[in-house]
mmCIF file of C-alpha atoms and ligand atoms in Angstrom:
data_model
loop_
_atom_site.group_PDB
_atom_site.id
_atom_site.type_symbol
_atom_site.label_atom_id
_atom_site.label_comp_id
_atom_site.label_asym_id
_atom_site.label_seq_id
_atom_site.Cartn_x
_atom_site.Cartn_y
_atom_site.Cartn_z
ATOM 1 C CA UNK A 15 -3.781 -0.819 -33.244
ATOM 2 C CA UNK A 16 -2.075 0.244 -29.993
ATOM 3 C CA UNK A 17 1.680 -0.079 -29.702
ATOM 4 C CA UNK A 18 3.198 -0.521 -26.298
ATOM 5 C CA UNK A 19 6.695 0.016 -24.932
ATOM 6 C CA UNK A 20 7.639 -1.507 -21.582
ATOM 7 C CA UNK A 21 10.356 0.242 -19.573
ATOM 8 C CA UNK A 22 11.947 -2.239 -17.145
ATOM 9 C CA UNK A 23 11.913 -5.995 -17.812
ATOM 10 C CA UNK A 24 11.986 -7.081 -14.176
ATOM 11 C CA UNK A 25 9.368 -8.997 -12.194
ATOM 12 C CA UNK A 26 6.379 -6.883 -13.249
ATOM 13 C CA UNK A 27 7.547 -5.815 -16.731
ATOM 14 C CA UNK A 28 8.175 -9.400 -17.803
ATOM 15 C CA UNK A 29 4.742 -10.317 -16.406
ATOM 16 C CA UNK A 30 3.117 -7.606 -18.551
ATOM 17 C CA UNK A 31 4.895 -8.924 -21.678
ATOM 18 C CA UNK A 32 3.719 -12.449 -20.840
ATOM 19 C CA UNK A 33 0.076 -11.419 -20.366
ATOM 20 C CA UNK A 34 0.054 -9.313 -23.558
ATOM 21 C CA UNK A 35 1.218 -12.437 -25.393
ATOM 22 C CA UNK A 36 -0.880 -15.102 -23.634
ATOM 23 C CA UNK A 37 -4.153 -13.142 -23.439
ATOM 24 C CA UNK A 38 -3.726 -11.326 -26.774
ATOM 25 C CA UNK A 39 -7.148 -12.338 -28.069
ATOM 26 C CA UNK A 40 -9.017 -11.364 -24.903
ATOM 27 C CA UNK A 41 -7.120 -8.051 -24.731
ATOM 28 C CA UNK A 42 -7.855 -7.246 -28.390
ATOM 29 C CA UNK A 43 -11.570 -7.802 -27.786
ATOM 30 C CA UNK A 44 -11.598 -5.638 -24.665
ATOM 31 C CA UNK A 45 -9.505 -2.837 -26.188
ATOM 32 C CA UNK A 46 -11.386 -2.913 -29.492
ATOM 33 C CA UNK A 47 -8.112 -3.183 -31.373
ATOM 34 C CA UNK A 48 -4.843 -5.119 -31.412
ATOM 35 C CA UNK A 49 -2.402 -4.278 -28.628
ATOM 36 C CA UNK A 50 1.139 -5.009 -29.690
ATOM 37 C CA UNK A 51 4.371 -4.901 -27.725
ATOM 38 C CA UNK A 52 6.893 -2.948 -29.786
ATOM 39 C CA UNK A 53 9.818 -2.256 -27.425
ATOM 40 C CA UNK A 54 11.221 -3.392 -24.110
ATOM 41 C CA UNK A 55 13.676 -0.951 -22.584
ATOM 42 C CA UNK A 56 16.225 -2.336 -20.149
ATOM 43 C CA UNK A 57 19.935 -1.888 -19.478
ATOM 44 C CA UNK A 58 20.419 -5.656 -19.401
ATOM 45 C CA UNK A 59 20.514 -8.233 -22.210
ATOM 46 C CA UNK A 60 18.045 -11.139 -22.253
ATOM 47 C CA UNK A 61 19.492 -13.664 -24.716
ATOM 48 C CA UNK A 62 17.017 -16.348 -25.722
ATOM 49 C CA UNK A 63 14.061 -14.586 -24.092
ATOM 50 C CA UNK A 64 10.797 -14.004 -26.036
ATOM 51 C CA UNK A 65 11.416 -10.231 -26.117
ATOM 52 C CA UNK A 66 14.999 -10.427 -27.392
ATOM 53 C CA UNK A 67 14.119 -8.828 -30.747
ATOM 54 C CA UNK A 68 12.234 -5.967 -29.035
ATOM 55 C CA UNK A 69 14.954 -5.071 -26.559
ATOM 56 C CA UNK A 70 16.376 -1.553 -26.687
ATOM 57 C CA UNK A 71 18.684 0.373 -24.353
ATOM 58 C CA UNK A 72 17.927 3.961 -25.343
ATOM 59 C CA UNK A 73 14.762 5.711 -24.102
ATOM 60 C CA UNK A 74 14.947 8.228 -26.984
ATOM 61 C CA UNK A 75 13.820 5.488 -29.379
ATOM 62 C CA UNK A 76 10.511 5.245 -27.475
ATOM 63 C CA UNK A 77 10.129 8.994 -27.005
ATOM 64 C CA UNK A 78 10.707 9.729 -30.681
ATOM 65 C CA UNK A 79 8.700 6.874 -32.183
ATOM 66 C CA UNK A 80 5.242 8.259 -33.092
ATOM 67 C CA UNK A 81 3.934 4.674 -33.382
ATOM 68 C CA UNK A 82 4.222 4.098 -29.626
ATOM 69 C CA UNK A 83 0.908 5.047 -27.958
ATOM 70 C CA UNK A 84 1.379 3.569 -24.489
ATOM 71 C CA UNK A 85 4.481 3.551 -22.318
ATOM 72 C CA UNK A 86 4.483 1.103 -19.403
ATOM 73 C CA UNK A 87 6.785 2.068 -16.546
ATOM 74 C CA UNK A 88 7.795 -0.944 -14.424
ATOM 75 C CA UNK A 89 11.310 0.127 -13.498
ATOM 76 C CA UNK A 90 10.563 1.196 -9.934
ATOM 77 C CA UNK A 91 12.350 3.980 -8.067
ATOM 78 C CA UNK A 92 12.276 7.586 -9.200
ATOM 79 C CA UNK A 93 15.230 7.886 -11.484
ATOM 80 C CA UNK A 94 14.977 7.502 -14.413
ATOM 81 C CA UNK A 95 11.324 6.466 -14.112
ATOM 82 C CA UNK A 96 10.198 10.052 -13.380
ATOM 83 C CA UNK A 97 12.000 11.814 -16.273
ATOM 84 C CA UNK A 98 11.035 8.991 -18.660
ATOM 85 C CA UNK A 99 7.353 8.997 -17.619
ATOM 86 C CA UNK A 100 7.195 12.785 -17.871
ATOM 87 C CA UNK A 101 8.904 12.863 -21.275
ATOM 88 C CA UNK A 102 6.509 10.159 -22.537
ATOM 89 C CA UNK A 103 3.439 12.172 -21.489
ATOM 90 C CA UNK A 104 4.898 15.338 -22.982
ATOM 91 C CA UNK A 105 5.402 13.394 -26.219
ATOM 92 C CA UNK A 106 1.638 12.693 -26.204
ATOM 93 C CA UNK A 107 1.835 9.059 -25.076
ATOM 94 C CA UNK A 108 -0.281 7.407 -22.389
ATOM 95 C CA UNK A 109 1.718 6.241 -19.383
ATOM 96 C CA UNK A 110 0.782 3.256 -17.238
ATOM 97 C CA UNK A 111 2.788 2.488 -14.110
ATOM 98 C CA UNK A 112 2.927 0.042 -11.206
ATOM 99 C CA UNK A 113 5.345 2.308 -9.353
ATOM 100 C CA UNK A 114 3.803 3.700 -6.134
ATOM 101 C CA UNK A 115 6.960 5.674 -5.328
ATOM 102 C CA UNK A 116 6.583 7.530 -8.629
ATOM 103 C CA UNK A 117 2.840 8.121 -8.208
ATOM 104 C CA UNK A 118 3.154 9.259 -4.573
ATOM 105 C CA UNK A 119 6.038 11.630 -5.325
ATOM 106 C CA UNK A 120 5.102 13.005 -8.770
ATOM 107 C CA UNK A 121 1.487 11.994 -9.361
ATOM 108 C CA UNK A 122 0.154 15.557 -9.166
ATOM 109 C CA UNK A 123 2.470 16.813 -11.893
ATOM 110 C CA UNK A 124 2.117 13.751 -14.133
ATOM 111 C CA UNK A 125 -1.696 13.822 -13.877
ATOM 112 C CA UNK A 126 -1.672 17.529 -14.814
ATOM 113 C CA UNK A 127 0.513 16.928 -17.872
ATOM 114 C CA UNK A 128 -1.722 14.036 -18.930
ATOM 115 C CA UNK A 129 -4.803 16.310 -18.695
ATOM 116 C CA UNK A 130 -3.104 19.048 -20.616
ATOM 117 C CA UNK A 131 -1.937 16.691 -23.412
ATOM 118 C CA UNK A 132 -5.264 14.782 -23.510
ATOM 119 C CA UNK A 133 -3.610 11.464 -22.699
ATOM 120 C CA UNK A 134 -3.789 9.343 -19.530
ATOM 121 C CA UNK A 135 -1.588 8.583 -16.569
ATOM 122 C CA UNK A 136 -2.928 5.356 -15.043
ATOM 123 C CA UNK A 137 -1.640 3.506 -11.960
ATOM 124 C CA UNK A 138 -4.098 0.762 -10.952
ATOM 125 C CA UNK A 139 -1.201 -1.558 -9.983
ATOM 126 C CA UNK A 140 0.405 0.991 -7.652
ATOM 127 C CA UNK A 141 -1.881 0.181 -4.696
ATOM 128 C CA UNK A 142 -3.234 -3.255 -3.840
ATOM 129 C CA UNK A 143 -1.271 -4.984 -6.655
ATOM 130 C CA UNK A 144 -3.793 -6.943 -8.717
ATOM 131 C CA UNK A 145 -6.839 -5.803 -6.724
ATOM 132 C CA UNK A 146 -9.075 -3.330 -8.562
ATOM 133 C CA UNK A 147 -9.165 -0.350 -6.190
ATOM 134 C CA UNK A 148 -8.120 2.779 -8.110
ATOM 135 C CA UNK A 149 -10.764 2.270 -10.787
ATOM 136 C CA UNK A 150 -13.580 1.571 -8.272
ATOM 137 C CA UNK A 151 -12.609 4.824 -6.526
ATOM 138 C CA UNK A 152 -12.917 6.953 -9.670
ATOM 139 C CA UNK A 153 -15.814 5.081 -11.232
ATOM 140 C CA UNK A 154 -18.046 2.953 -9.012
ATOM 141 C CA UNK A 155 -17.702 5.048 -5.846
ATOM 142 C CA UNK A 156 -17.675 8.400 -7.613
ATOM 143 C CA UNK A 157 -20.954 9.546 -6.038
ATOM 144 C CA UNK A 158 -19.886 8.682 -2.498
ATOM 145 C CA UNK A 159 -18.285 10.840 0.142
ATOM 146 C CA UNK A 160 -15.502 8.534 1.285
ATOM 147 C CA UNK A 161 -15.234 8.421 5.077
ATOM 148 C CA UNK A 162 -12.622 5.746 5.570
ATOM 149 C CA UNK A 163 -10.082 3.674 3.704
ATOM 150 C CA UNK A 164 -8.291 1.075 5.778
ATOM 151 C CA UNK A 165 -6.126 -1.505 4.112
ATOM 152 C CA UNK A 166 -3.620 -4.260 4.489
ATOM 153 C CA UNK A 167 -1.630 -2.894 1.586
ATOM 154 C CA UNK A 168 1.726 -4.646 1.748
ATOM 155 C CA UNK A 169 1.998 -8.314 0.821
ATOM 156 C CA UNK A 170 5.472 -8.814 2.270
ATOM 157 C CA UNK A 171 4.615 -7.619 5.779
ATOM 158 C CA UNK A 172 1.294 -9.462 5.744
ATOM 159 C CA UNK A 173 3.145 -12.622 4.738
ATOM 160 C CA UNK A 174 5.661 -12.119 7.574
ATOM 161 C CA UNK A 175 2.997 -11.368 10.206
ATOM 162 C CA UNK A 176 0.910 -14.365 9.088
ATOM 163 C CA UNK A 177 3.897 -16.734 9.346
ATOM 164 C CA UNK A 178 4.786 -15.347 12.786
ATOM 165 C CA UNK A 179 1.169 -15.717 13.898
ATOM 166 C CA UNK A 180 0.281 -19.129 12.475
ATOM 167 C CA UNK A 181 3.658 -20.962 12.432
ATOM 168 C CA UNK A 182 5.617 -19.155 15.141
ATOM 169 C CA UNK A 183 8.270 -18.317 12.513
ATOM 170 C CA UNK A 184 10.897 -15.700 13.141
ATOM 171 C CA UNK A 185 10.697 -12.341 11.433
ATOM 172 C CA UNK A 186 13.944 -13.004 9.506
ATOM 173 C CA UNK A 187 12.991 -16.398 8.067
ATOM 174 C CA UNK A 188 9.538 -15.172 6.985
ATOM 175 C CA UNK A 189 11.127 -12.147 5.282
ATOM 176 C CA UNK A 190 13.552 -14.416 3.382
ATOM 177 C CA UNK A 191 10.611 -16.500 2.114
ATOM 178 C CA UNK A 192 8.735 -13.381 0.984
ATOM 179 C CA UNK A 193 11.824 -12.184 -0.873
ATOM 180 C CA UNK A 194 12.296 -15.572 -2.563
ATOM 181 C CA UNK A 195 8.659 -15.432 -3.724
ATOM 182 C CA UNK A 196 9.264 -12.035 -5.378
ATOM 183 C CA UNK A 197 6.955 -10.023 -3.099
ATOM 184 C CA UNK A 198 9.465 -7.760 -1.386
ATOM 185 C CA UNK A 199 10.856 -4.460 -2.597
ATOM 186 C CA UNK A 200 14.482 -4.402 -3.736
ATOM 187 C CA UNK A 201 15.220 -2.880 -0.353
ATOM 188 C CA UNK A 202 12.823 -4.685 2.008
ATOM 189 C CA UNK A 203 13.184 -1.863 4.533
ATOM 190 C CA UNK A 204 10.528 -0.106 2.421
ATOM 191 C CA UNK A 205 8.156 -2.979 3.268
ATOM 192 C CA UNK A 206 8.963 -3.653 6.925
ATOM 193 C CA UNK A 207 9.300 -0.005 7.989
ATOM 194 C CA UNK A 208 5.891 0.766 6.440
ATOM 195 C CA UNK A 209 7.119 3.143 3.706
ATOM 196 C CA UNK A 210 5.511 1.109 0.918
ATOM 197 C CA UNK A 211 2.153 1.098 2.750
ATOM 198 C CA UNK A 212 2.566 4.829 3.381
ATOM 199 C CA UNK A 213 2.852 5.606 -0.332
ATOM 200 C CA UNK A 214 -0.136 3.376 -1.115
ATOM 201 C CA UNK A 215 -2.421 4.955 1.493
ATOM 202 C CA UNK A 216 -1.254 8.394 0.287
ATOM 203 C CA UNK A 217 -2.361 7.472 -3.255
ATOM 204 C CA UNK A 218 -5.708 6.071 -2.080
ATOM 205 C CA UNK A 219 -6.363 9.112 0.125
ATOM 206 C CA UNK A 220 -5.609 11.450 -2.770
ATOM 207 C CA UNK A 221 -7.944 9.404 -5.004
ATOM 208 C CA UNK A 222 -10.696 9.520 -2.356
ATOM 209 C CA UNK A 223 -10.454 13.255 -1.676
ATOM 210 C CA UNK A 224 -9.338 14.617 -5.064
ATOM 211 C CA UNK A 225 -6.467 16.468 -3.375
ATOM 212 C CA UNK A 226 -2.724 15.987 -3.394
ATOM 213 C CA UNK A 227 -1.385 14.135 -0.365
ATOM 214 C CA UNK A 228 2.181 14.579 0.792
ATOM 215 C CA UNK A 229 3.150 11.079 1.921
ATOM 216 C CA UNK A 230 5.650 12.624 4.328
ATOM 217 C CA UNK A 231 2.700 14.001 6.344
ATOM 218 C CA UNK A 232 1.512 10.449 7.085
ATOM 219 C CA UNK A 233 2.568 8.989 10.439
ATOM 220 C CA UNK A 234 4.377 5.739 9.595
ATOM 221 C CA UNK A 235 5.351 2.893 11.918
ATOM 222 C CA UNK A 236 6.502 -0.501 10.595
ATOM 223 C CA UNK A 237 6.464 -4.034 11.991
ATOM 224 C CA UNK A 238 10.079 -4.484 13.103
ATOM 225 C CA UNK A 239 9.188 -4.143 16.794
ATOM 226 C CA UNK A 240 6.418 -6.776 16.693
ATOM 227 C CA UNK A 241 7.573 -9.947 18.466
ATOM 228 C CA UNK A 242 6.534 -13.540 19.020
ATOM 229 C CA UNK A 243 5.429 -12.567 22.567
ATOM 230 C CA UNK A 244 2.927 -10.063 21.110
ATOM 231 C CA UNK A 245 1.432 -12.894 19.078
ATOM 232 C CA UNK A 246 1.164 -15.091 22.206
ATOM 233 C CA UNK A 247 -1.013 -12.423 23.809
ATOM 234 C CA UNK A 248 -2.934 -11.905 20.562
ATOM 235 C CA UNK A 249 -3.615 -15.631 20.408
ATOM 236 C CA UNK A 250 -4.918 -15.618 23.988
ATOM 237 C CA UNK A 251 -7.219 -12.710 23.089
ATOM 238 C CA UNK A 252 -8.495 -14.294 19.827
ATOM 239 C CA UNK A 253 -6.743 -11.531 17.924
ATOM 240 C CA UNK A 254 -3.936 -10.964 15.455
ATOM 241 C CA UNK A 255 -1.618 -8.114 14.471
ATOM 242 C CA UNK A 256 -1.819 -6.608 10.961
ATOM 243 C CA UNK A 257 -0.087 -3.656 9.356
ATOM 244 C CA UNK A 258 -2.762 -1.103 8.460
ATOM 245 C CA UNK A 259 -2.613 1.914 6.219
ATOM 246 C CA UNK A 260 -5.625 4.006 7.120
ATOM 247 C CA UNK A 261 -7.360 7.281 6.322
ATOM 248 C CA UNK A 262 -10.286 8.426 8.421
ATOM 249 C CA UNK A 263 -11.985 11.364 6.791
ATOM 250 C CA UNK A 264 -14.454 13.414 8.772
ATOM 251 C CA UNK A 265 -15.381 16.663 7.074
ATOM 252 C CA UNK A 266 -12.271 18.843 7.071
ATOM 253 C CA UNK A 267 -10.362 16.552 9.426
ATOM 254 C CA UNK A 268 -8.323 13.754 7.876
ATOM 255 C CA UNK A 269 -6.219 11.342 9.888
ATOM 256 C CA UNK A 270 -3.892 9.180 7.830
ATOM 257 C CA UNK A 271 -1.419 6.752 9.355
ATOM 258 C CA UNK A 272 0.438 3.472 8.937
ATOM 259 C CA UNK A 273 0.875 1.246 11.990
ATOM 260 C CA UNK A 274 0.538 -2.324 13.248
ATOM 261 C CA UNK A 275 -2.906 -2.825 14.775
ATOM 262 C CA UNK A 276 -4.233 -5.621 16.964
ATOM 263 C CA UNK A 277 -7.586 -6.777 15.582
ATOM 264 C CA UNK A 278 -10.056 -9.468 16.588
ATOM 265 C CA UNK A 279 -11.676 -12.255 14.557
ATOM 266 C CA UNK A 280 -14.753 -10.116 13.969
ATOM 267 C CA UNK A 281 -12.774 -7.431 12.107
ATOM 268 C CA UNK A 282 -13.406 -7.588 8.340
ATOM 269 C CA UNK A 283 -9.640 -7.535 7.647
ATOM 270 C CA UNK A 284 -8.817 -10.376 10.089
ATOM 271 C CA UNK A 285 -9.030 -13.092 7.443
ATOM 272 C CA UNK A 286 -6.664 -11.295 5.028
ATOM 273 C CA UNK A 287 -3.576 -13.498 5.358
ATOM 274 C CA UNK A 288 -0.306 -14.368 3.627
ATOM 275 C CA UNK A 289 0.563 -12.189 0.632
ATOM 276 C CA UNK A 290 -3.065 -11.137 0.169
ATOM 277 C CA UNK A 291 -4.164 -7.540 0.569
ATOM 278 C CA UNK A 292 -7.555 -6.329 1.714
ATOM 279 C CA UNK A 293 -8.943 -2.838 1.502
ATOM 280 C CA UNK A 294 -12.028 -1.602 3.296
ATOM 281 C CA UNK A 295 -13.697 1.520 1.925
ATOM 282 C CA UNK A 296 -16.525 3.248 3.747
ATOM 283 C CA UNK A 297 -18.773 5.627 1.811
ATOM 284 C CA UNK A 298 -21.398 7.898 3.377
ATOM 285 C CA UNK A 299 -24.301 6.348 1.430
ATOM 286 C CA UNK A 300 -22.956 2.917 0.498
ATOM 287 C CA UNK A 301 -21.515 1.906 3.854
ATOM 288 C CA UNK A 302 -18.585 -0.493 3.901
ATOM 289 C CA UNK A 303 -17.187 -2.358 0.902
ATOM 290 C CA UNK A 304 -14.167 -4.669 0.831
ATOM 291 C CA UNK A 305 -11.659 -5.389 -1.926
ATOM 292 C CA UNK A 306 -9.538 -8.502 -1.572
ATOM 293 C CA UNK A 307 -6.911 -10.290 -3.608
ATOM 294 C CA UNK A 308 -3.257 -10.642 -4.530
ATOM 295 C CA UNK A 309 -1.533 -7.469 -3.467
ATOM 296 C CA UNK A 310 1.906 -8.344 -4.787
ATOM 297 C CA UNK A 311 3.587 -10.772 -7.142
ATOM 298 C CA UNK A 312 4.414 -10.884 -10.819
ATOM 299 C CA UNK A 313 1.252 -11.812 -12.705
ATOM 300 C CA UNK A 314 -1.346 -10.284 -10.332
ATOM 301 C CA UNK A 315 0.402 -6.894 -10.490
ATOM 302 C CA UNK A 316 0.998 -7.220 -14.238
ATOM 303 C CA UNK A 317 -2.710 -8.010 -14.661
ATOM 304 C CA UNK A 318 -3.618 -4.594 -13.213
ATOM 305 C CA UNK A 319 -1.097 -2.945 -15.568
ATOM 306 C CA UNK A 320 -2.717 -4.705 -18.536
ATOM 307 C CA UNK A 321 -6.160 -3.497 -17.396
ATOM 308 C CA UNK A 322 -4.779 0.059 -17.541
ATOM 309 C CA UNK A 323 -3.360 -0.573 -21.026
ATOM 310 C CA UNK A 324 -6.879 -1.553 -22.106
ATOM 311 C CA UNK A 325 -8.378 1.516 -20.383
ATOM 312 C CA UNK A 326 -5.879 3.740 -22.222
ATOM 313 C CA UNK A 327 -6.690 2.007 -25.528
ATOM 314 C CA UNK A 328 -10.395 2.696 -24.972
ATOM 315 C CA UNK A 329 -9.597 6.388 -24.380
ATOM 316 C CA UNK A 330 -6.951 6.733 -27.025
ATOM 317 C CA UNK A 331 -7.707 10.385 -27.792
ATOM 318 C CA UNK A 332 -9.036 11.708 -24.509
ATOM 319 C CA UNK A 333 -8.132 12.158 -20.889
ATOM 320 C CA UNK A 334 -10.273 10.234 -18.400
ATOM 321 C CA UNK A 335 -11.158 12.567 -15.490
ATOM 322 C CA UNK A 336 -9.541 10.958 -12.433
ATOM 323 C CA UNK A 337 -6.882 11.528 -9.816
ATOM 324 C CA UNK A 338 -6.353 14.718 -7.849
ATOM 325 C CA UNK A 339 -5.502 18.392 -8.086
ATOM 326 C CA UNK A 340 -2.517 20.318 -6.709
ATOM 327 C CA UNK A 341 -4.351 21.657 -3.643
ATOM 328 C CA UNK A 342 -2.654 19.811 -0.811
ATOM 329 C CA UNK A 343 -4.776 17.957 1.743
ATOM 330 C CA UNK A 344 -4.080 18.892 5.326
ATOM 331 C CA UNK A 345 -3.474 15.761 7.411
ATOM 332 C CA UNK A 346 -4.322 16.101 11.104
ATOM 333 C CA UNK A 347 -1.562 15.501 13.630
ATOM 334 C CA UNK A 348 -1.352 11.878 14.819
ATOM 335 C CA UNK A 349 -1.546 13.054 18.448
ATOM 336 C CA UNK A 350 -5.250 13.846 17.898
ATOM 337 C CA UNK A 351 -6.094 10.395 16.532
ATOM 338 C CA UNK A 352 -7.945 8.035 18.931
ATOM 339 C CA UNK A 353 -7.367 4.317 19.539
ATOM 340 C CA UNK A 354 -7.454 1.649 22.170
ATOM 341 C CA UNK A 355 -3.981 0.502 23.178
ATOM 342 C CA UNK A 356 -2.606 -2.941 23.977
ATOM 343 C CA UNK A 357 0.189 -2.362 26.506
ATOM 344 C CA UNK A 358 2.681 -4.926 27.822
ATOM 345 C CA UNK A 359 3.992 -4.117 31.262
ATOM 346 C CA UNK A 360 7.042 -5.581 33.042
ATOM 347 C CA UNK A 361 6.483 -7.242 36.439
ATOM 348 C CA UNK A 362 3.704 -9.315 37.890
ATOM 349 C CA UNK A 363 0.103 -8.057 37.962
ATOM 350 C CA UNK A 364 0.232 -8.344 41.794
ATOM 351 C CA UNK A 365 3.017 -5.765 41.881
ATOM 352 C CA UNK A 366 2.141 -3.452 38.968
ATOM 353 C CA UNK A 367 -1.542 -3.775 38.140
ATOM 354 C CA UNK A 368 -2.839 -1.267 40.665
ATOM 355 C CA UNK A 369 -0.513 1.482 39.413
ATOM 356 C CA UNK A 370 -1.201 0.589 35.778
ATOM 357 C CA UNK A 371 -4.982 0.715 36.274
ATOM 358 C CA UNK A 372 -4.672 3.983 38.165
ATOM 359 C CA UNK A 373 -2.700 5.621 35.353
ATOM 360 C CA UNK A 374 -4.329 4.078 32.263
ATOM 361 C CA UNK A 375 -7.857 3.908 33.630
ATOM 362 C CA UNK A 376 -10.134 0.892 33.639
ATOM 363 C CA UNK A 377 -8.536 -1.713 31.372
ATOM 364 C CA UNK A 378 -8.833 -5.405 30.640
ATOM 365 C CA UNK A 379 -5.830 -7.368 31.928
ATOM 366 C CA UNK A 380 -4.256 -10.330 30.092
ATOM 367 C CA UNK A 381 -1.829 -12.647 31.864
ATOM 368 C CA UNK A 382 0.304 -15.377 30.245
ATOM 369 C CA UNK A 383 1.531 -18.212 32.465
ATOM 370 C CA UNK A 384 5.179 -18.162 33.472
ATOM 371 C CA UNK A 385 5.945 -14.631 32.273
ATOM 372 C CA UNK A 386 7.250 -11.815 34.404
ATOM 373 C CA UNK A 387 4.944 -9.390 32.589
ATOM 374 C CA UNK A 388 1.273 -8.859 31.783
ATOM 375 C CA UNK A 389 -0.783 -6.798 29.348
ATOM 376 C CA UNK A 390 -3.540 -4.220 29.500
ATOM 377 C CA UNK A 391 -6.098 -3.234 26.929
ATOM 378 C CA UNK A 392 -7.036 0.394 27.489
ATOM 379 C CA UNK A 393 -10.219 2.191 26.626
ATOM 380 C CA UNK A 394 -10.182 4.451 23.565
ATOM 381 C CA UNK A 395 -8.106 7.617 23.982
ATOM 382 C CA UNK A 396 -6.123 10.058 21.883
ATOM 383 C CA UNK A 397 -2.481 9.344 21.105
ATOM 384 C CA UNK A 398 -1.597 12.439 23.115
ATOM 385 C CA UNK A 399 -3.506 11.202 26.162
ATOM 386 C CA UNK A 400 -1.858 7.792 25.851
ATOM 387 C CA UNK A 401 1.658 9.281 25.596
ATOM 388 C CA UNK A 402 1.000 11.399 28.694
ATOM 389 C CA UNK A 403 -0.242 8.386 30.649
ATOM 390 C CA UNK A 404 2.703 6.270 29.483
ATOM 391 C CA UNK A 405 5.108 8.968 30.647
ATOM 392 C CA UNK A 406 3.334 9.249 34.010
ATOM 393 C CA UNK A 407 3.471 5.456 34.422
ATOM 394 C CA UNK A 408 7.205 5.324 33.707
ATOM 395 C CA UNK A 409 7.861 8.287 36.022
ATOM 396 C CA UNK A 410 6.083 6.393 38.802
ATOM 397 C CA UNK A 411 8.501 3.470 38.326
ATOM 398 C CA UNK A 412 6.467 1.353 35.869
ATOM 399 C CA UNK A 413 8.068 -0.123 32.733
ATOM 400 C CA UNK A 414 6.253 -0.472 29.396
ATOM 401 C CA UNK A 415 7.601 -3.259 27.171
ATOM 402 C CA UNK A 416 5.346 -2.741 24.173
ATOM 403 C CA UNK A 417 2.344 -0.809 22.937
ATOM 404 C CA UNK A 418 0.227 -1.641 19.899
ATOM 405 C CA UNK A 419 -2.888 0.207 18.755
ATOM 406 C CA UNK A 420 -5.958 -2.018 19.017
ATOM 407 C CA UNK A 421 -9.277 -2.168 17.213
ATOM 408 C CA UNK A 422 -11.019 -4.732 19.394
ATOM 409 C CA UNK A 423 -14.658 -4.621 20.347
HETATM 410 N N1 HSE B 506 6.645 -5.029 -1.856
HETATM 411 C C1 HSE B 506 5.292 -4.815 -2.176
HETATM 412 C C2 HSE B 506 4.425 -5.687 -1.289
HETATM 413 C C3 HSE B 506 5.052 -5.138 -3.621
HETATM 414 O O1 HSE B 506 4.982 -6.578 -0.640
HETATM 415 O O2 HSE B 506 3.231 -5.484 -1.206
HETATM 416 C C4 HSE B 506 3.706 -4.745 -4.137
HETATM 417 O O3 HSE B 506 3.526 -3.373 -4.091
#
C-alpha cells in the first residue's frame, strides 16, 4: 500500500485527487498495490468536497507521518513548495511535482537529496503538461545523443496565438479565454513573456544533457509584441507564428532560447494549435520524433502526476537514475545563434526596398495591399550579423517596425 499526501488543492491538486479516486482500480494494477490518498494540505477550507475529511493545514503532519510514502507538490511557486519538497525528501518520502518553477530553480539539489536518500524526485508534469516527455528522455531515448529539442511548451500562449491567427482575435480577449479555461499561470506574465517556456526548455535541456541548466542563461522573448499585422503577412506567406522553446546541441556548443518564430505549413510543429503542446526531439541515431498532446489543464496535467505516483510506487525502495548533475551546462551567447529573419519595414517598397536589399542582402519581399509598409525575409545569418545590419539600416534612415525569427524553407 502506498499512501499519498497532496500539497495544494488547486487546479492540478484537485485533479490528482479525482484521478486517484476515479481510476483507483487501474492505478492499483499498474502500481502493484493500492494507492491511497491520506492527506490534502491547503490553507483553505473545502466544506462539502470529497477530500474534506483528509484536509490538513500543517505540513508537519505529513513530514512526521511514517505512513506517507509519496508527497505530491501542486502548490506552485517556490515558497513554501521548496522547503516542503526538500523536507519530504529528507524524511525519506518520494516527491512528485508539476511545478516547473521549483524544478528549474532547485531540481539539482532535490535530485541529489533523492539519490542520497534512495527515494525519487519525479516531475513528468512540469514540462508539456500531460504529454509524456520526461520519461521518454530518461528511458526510451537513453541511448541517443540528443541534438535538438524544440517545443511549443506553453498552452496559454499557443491558445492566444492560434486565436489571433485563425479568428483575428485580440491578444487581450484570447488571454481572458485562456485564463477562464484554467490554462494560464496565476500571473499570466509568466506565460506571455515566455518565462514559463524558459523554465520548461531549461528542464528538458538538463534532462537531455545530464547537466544543470541555469534558466537565467536562456535568452527569453515573449509574444506581447506580436500583432494582427504580423499574422496578415504570415497568412500571405502560408505561415504562422508560434512561441518556441528550443535547444540546439552541437558537441560542446548549446544554444537555448525562447522566442516567437514564423514557421510554414511544412514545419512539423505548424499543426500544434490551441492549448496543445508539441515537442520535437532529434537524436543522432533515431532522427526526429514528435510528442503531442494537452500541455496544460487540470486533468491532463494531473494525469502526468499520477503516472509519476505509479513510477514511485514501482520503485518504492530505490532511486531511479534520471535527471542531471550539478555541473552547469554552458549556454552559448544568443548573438552566435543563426536564423532567417522576417522584417517589417516602414514606407513603400518603391522608396525603401533598394536600401533594405542593400543592407540585408538578397531577401524575399512581401507586400500587403493598402499598407504603408512591406516585409522582407532574409537569408540565414547570426543574431549579431542581423543586429549590425538593422543598426546600419536605421542609421541610413530606414525604419524597422518588427522582426521575427523565421524557420521557413
Ligand atoms: N500556464 C501553463 C501553460 C500551464 O499555459 O502551458 C502548464 O504548464
